[in-house]
Amino acid sequence: MIDYFHQIPGLTKTNGKLSIGKKIKSISNLDEFIKIKDFKFVKNYLIKNEKTNLIKTSITGPITLGTICAMNGVGTYYKNIRDPRIYEDISEALGPIITRLLELGSLVQIDEPGLSGG
């Protein structure tokens, strides 16, 4: 559910788990992000096969993503799992990804099960 976010600078995959290694930043080349590449692939496939279906891309929300990553380690930039900068920085990193998907014509669903968990 979150492994593809390893492309976000500041997140790191160690021992098969995604954690926070340093300050979280936005991706510099959005079109290389796997969710955007996947969307373009599906859109091109549908166009090639003369389909006009809408495509929805699901993105894990910042609270859920931040919590899961922080449980696996927060590095030295953030204090602990409760550091609000984690969630602010992840929100800022996700914003351009979501904007790019919308520009390309995707519907976007932000999955945030962390909100209902308190």
PDB file of C-alpha atoms in Angstrom:
ATOM      1  CA  MET A   1       0.000   0.000   0.000  1.00  0.00           C
ATOM      2  CA  ILE A   2       2.869   2.433   0.637  1.00  0.00           C
ATOM      3  CA  ASP A   3       5.975   0.887  -0.897  1.00  0.00           C
ATOM      4  CA  TYR A   4       5.771   3.032  -4.020  1.00  0.00           C
ATOM      5  CA  PHE A   5       6.344   6.145  -1.906  1.00  0.00           C
ATOM      6  CA  HIS A   6      10.017   5.226  -1.501  1.00  0.00           C
ATOM      7  CA  GLN A   7      10.536   7.641  -4.410  1.00  0.00           C
ATOM      8  CA  ILE A   8       9.731  10.617  -2.177  1.00  0.00           C
ATOM      9  CA  PRO A   9      12.996  12.189  -0.995  1.00  0.00           C
ATOM     10  CA  GLY A  10      13.399  11.684   2.744  1.00  0.00           C
ATOM     11  CA  LEU A  11      11.620   8.342   2.818  1.00  0.00           C
ATOM     12  CA  THR A  12      13.778   5.249   2.748  1.00  0.00           C
ATOM     13  CA  LYS A  13      13.204   1.526   2.524  1.00  0.00           C
ATOM     14  CA  THR A  14      15.174  -0.522   5.031  1.00  0.00           C
ATOM     15  CA  ASN A  15      14.691  -4.223   5.712  1.00  0.00           C
ATOM     16  CA  GLY A  16      11.564  -4.162   3.543  1.00  0.00           C
ATOM     17  CA  LYS A  17       9.939  -1.357   5.534  1.00  0.00           C
ATOM     18  CA  LEU A  18       9.443   2.263   4.580  1.00  0.00           C
ATOM     19  CA  SER A  19      10.737   4.734   7.164  1.00  0.00           C
ATOM     20  CA  ILE A  20      11.783   8.351   7.404  1.00  0.00           C
ATOM     21  CA  GLY A  21      15.490   8.880   6.852  1.00  0.00           C
ATOM     22  CA  LYS A  22      15.708  12.669   6.592  1.00  0.00           C
ATOM     23  CA  LYS A  23      13.570  15.724   5.798  1.00  0.00           C
ATOM     24  CA  ILE A  24      10.725  14.794   3.468  1.00  0.00           C
ATOM     25  CA  LYS A  25      10.667  16.781   0.226  1.00  0.00           C
ATOM     26  CA  SER A  26       8.735  16.860  -3.035  1.00  0.00           C
ATOM     27  CA  ILE A  27       9.735  14.701  -5.970  1.00  0.00           C
ATOM     28  CA  SER A  28      11.699  16.714  -8.523  1.00  0.00           C
ATOM     29  CA  ASN A  29      10.556  14.764 -11.606  1.00  0.00           C
ATOM     30  CA  LEU A  30       6.874  14.008 -11.077  1.00  0.00           C
ATOM     31  CA  ASP A  31       6.511  12.097 -14.332  1.00  0.00           C
ATOM     32  CA  GLU A  32       8.922   9.452 -12.977  1.00  0.00           C
ATOM     33  CA  PHE A  33       6.713   8.731  -9.943  1.00  0.00           C
ATOM     34  CA  ILE A  34       5.292   5.218 -10.292  1.00  0.00           C
ATOM     35  CA  LYS A  35       1.651   6.221  -9.770  1.00  0.00           C
ATOM     36  CA  ILE A  36       1.914   8.817 -12.540  1.00  0.00           C
ATOM     37  CA  LYS A  37       3.696   6.377 -14.853  1.00  0.00           C
ATOM     38  CA  ASP A  38       1.016   3.756 -14.147  1.00  0.00           C
ATOM     39  CA  PHE A  39      -1.750   6.260 -14.875  1.00  0.00           C
ATOM     40  CA  LYS A  40      -0.177   7.232 -18.210  1.00  0.00           C
ATOM     41  CA  PHE A  41       0.220   3.556 -19.148  1.00  0.00           C
ATOM     42  CA  VAL A  42      -3.435   2.782 -18.425  1.00  0.00           C
ATOM     43  CA  LYS A  43      -4.653   5.943 -20.165  1.00  0.00           C
ATOM     44  CA  ASN A  44      -2.596   5.153 -23.284  1.00  0.00           C
ATOM     45  CA  TYR A  45      -3.864   1.567 -23.244  1.00  0.00           C
ATOM     46  CA  LEU A  46      -7.479   2.728 -23.098  1.00  0.00           C
ATOM     47  CA  ILE A  47      -6.955   5.279 -25.876  1.00  0.00           C
ATOM     48  CA  LYS A  48      -5.244   2.664 -28.039  1.00  0.00           C
ATOM     49  CA  ASN A  49      -8.188   0.328 -27.528  1.00  0.00           C
ATOM     50  CA  GLU A  50     -10.712   3.092 -28.180  1.00  0.00           C
ATOM     51  CA  LYS A  51     -12.048   3.112 -24.643  1.00  0.00           C
ATOM     52  CA  THR A  52     -13.156   6.276 -22.877  1.00  0.00           C
ATOM     53  CA  ASN A  53     -13.263   5.052 -19.296  1.00  0.00           C
ATOM     54  CA  LEU A  54     -12.376   7.421 -16.493  1.00  0.00           C
ATOM     55  CA  ILE A  55      -9.375   6.345 -14.459  1.00  0.00           C
ATOM     56  CA  LYS A  56      -9.089   6.756 -10.711  1.00  0.00           C
ATOM     57  CA  THR A  57      -5.732   6.838  -8.980  1.00  0.00           C
ATOM     58  CA  SER A  58      -5.629   6.088  -5.249  1.00  0.00           C
ATOM     59  CA  ILE A  59      -3.049   7.864  -3.117  1.00  0.00           C
ATOM     60  CA  THR A  60      -2.320   7.031   0.513  1.00  0.00           C
ATOM     61  CA  GLY A  61      -3.017  10.097   2.640  1.00  0.00           C
ATOM     62  CA  PRO A  62      -0.388  11.965   4.655  1.00  0.00           C
ATOM     63  CA  ILE A  63      -1.558  10.861   8.096  1.00  0.00           C
ATOM     64  CA  THR A  64      -1.569   7.176   7.219  1.00  0.00           C
ATOM     65  CA  LEU A  65       1.678   7.381   5.246  1.00  0.00           C
ATOM     66  CA  GLY A  66       3.410   9.456   7.926  1.00  0.00           C
ATOM     67  CA  THR A  67       2.302   7.226  10.772  1.00  0.00           C
ATOM     68  CA  ILE A  68       3.352   3.984   9.097  1.00  0.00           C
ATOM     69  CA  CYS A  69       6.735   5.393   8.079  1.00  0.00           C
ATOM     70  CA  ALA A  70       7.367   7.017  11.469  1.00  0.00           C
ATOM     71  CA  MET A  71       6.609   3.740  13.264  1.00  0.00           C
ATOM     72  CA  ASN A  72       9.576   2.303  11.376  1.00  0.00           C
ATOM     73  CA  GLY A  73      11.907   5.204  12.244  1.00  0.00           C
ATOM     74  CA  VAL A  74      11.988   8.997  12.015  1.00  0.00           C
ATOM     75  CA  GLY A  75      15.671   9.653  11.357  1.00  0.00           C
ATOM     76  CA  THR A  76      17.318  12.697  12.874  1.00  0.00           C
ATOM     77  CA  TYR A  77      15.322  15.553  11.324  1.00  0.00           C
ATOM     78  CA  TYR A  78      12.022  14.789  13.075  1.00  0.00           C
ATOM     79  CA  LYS A  79      11.565  14.370  16.837  1.00  0.00           C
ATOM     80  CA  ASN A  80       9.203  11.395  16.934  1.00  0.00           C
ATOM     81  CA  ILE A  81       5.985  10.032  15.451  1.00  0.00           C
ATOM     82  CA  ARG A  82       4.027  12.959  16.928  1.00  0.00           C
ATOM     83  CA  ASP A  83       6.129  15.622  15.208  1.00  0.00           C
ATOM     84  CA  PRO A  84       3.575  17.583  13.112  1.00  0.00           C
ATOM     85  CA  ARG A  85       6.286  18.484  10.595  1.00  0.00           C
ATOM     86  CA  ILE A  86       6.202  14.868   9.346  1.00  0.00           C
ATOM     87  CA  TYR A  87       2.580  15.208   8.272  1.00  0.00           C
ATOM     88  CA  GLU A  88       3.010  18.751   6.948  1.00  0.00           C
ATOM     89  CA  ASP A  89       6.027  17.737   4.863  1.00  0.00           C
ATOM     90  CA  ILE A  90       4.317  14.626   3.512  1.00  0.00           C
ATOM     91  CA  SER A  91       1.257  16.721   2.614  1.00  0.00           C
ATOM     92  CA  GLU A  92       3.499  19.144   0.737  1.00  0.00           C
ATOM     93  CA  ALA A  93       5.218  16.242  -1.057  1.00  0.00           C
ATOM     94  CA  LEU A  94       1.892  14.665  -2.057  1.00  0.00           C
ATOM     95  CA  GLY A  95       0.347  17.924  -3.315  1.00  0.00           C
ATOM     96  CA  PRO A  96       2.311  18.141  -6.581  1.00  0.00           C
ATOM     97  CA  ILE A  97       1.721  14.430  -7.273  1.00  0.00           C
ATOM     98  CA  ILE A  98      -2.029  14.864  -6.890  1.00  0.00           C
ATOM     99  CA  THR A  99      -2.009  18.059  -8.954  1.00  0.00           C
ATOM    100  CA  ARG A 100      -0.095  16.324 -11.762  1.00  0.00           C
ATOM    101  CA  LEU A 101      -2.531  13.407 -11.801  1.00  0.00           C
ATOM    102  CA  LEU A 102      -5.464  15.817 -12.030  1.00  0.00           C
ATOM    103  CA  GLU A 103      -3.733  17.701 -14.863  1.00  0.00           C
ATOM    104  CA  LEU A 104      -3.369  14.412 -16.744  1.00  0.00           C
ATOM    105  CA  GLY A 105      -7.087  13.692 -16.367  1.00  0.00           C
ATOM    106  CA  SER A 106      -7.131  11.228 -13.490  1.00  0.00           C
ATOM    107  CA  LEU A 107      -9.714  11.152 -10.785  1.00  0.00           C
ATOM    108  CA  VAL A 108      -7.853  11.044  -7.468  1.00  0.00           C
ATOM    109  CA  GLN A 109      -8.902   9.251  -4.311  1.00  0.00           C
ATOM    110  CA  ILE A 110      -6.944  10.058  -1.172  1.00  0.00           C
ATOM    111  CA  ASP A 111      -7.119   7.048   1.144  1.00  0.00           C
ATOM    112  CA  GLU A 112      -6.830   8.171   4.733  1.00  0.00           C
ATOM    113  CA  PRO A 113      -7.789   5.330   7.077  1.00  0.00           C
ATOM    114  CA  GLY A 114      -5.533   6.926   9.704  1.00  0.00           C
ATOM    115  CA  LEU A 115      -8.175   9.590  10.320  1.00  0.00           C
ATOM    116  CA  SER A 116     -10.758   7.120  11.525  1.00  0.00           C
ATOM    117  CA  GLY A 117      -8.196   5.411  13.763  1.00  0.00           C
ATOM    118  CA  GLY A 118      -7.831   8.496  15.931  1.00  0.00           C
TER     119      GLY A 118
END
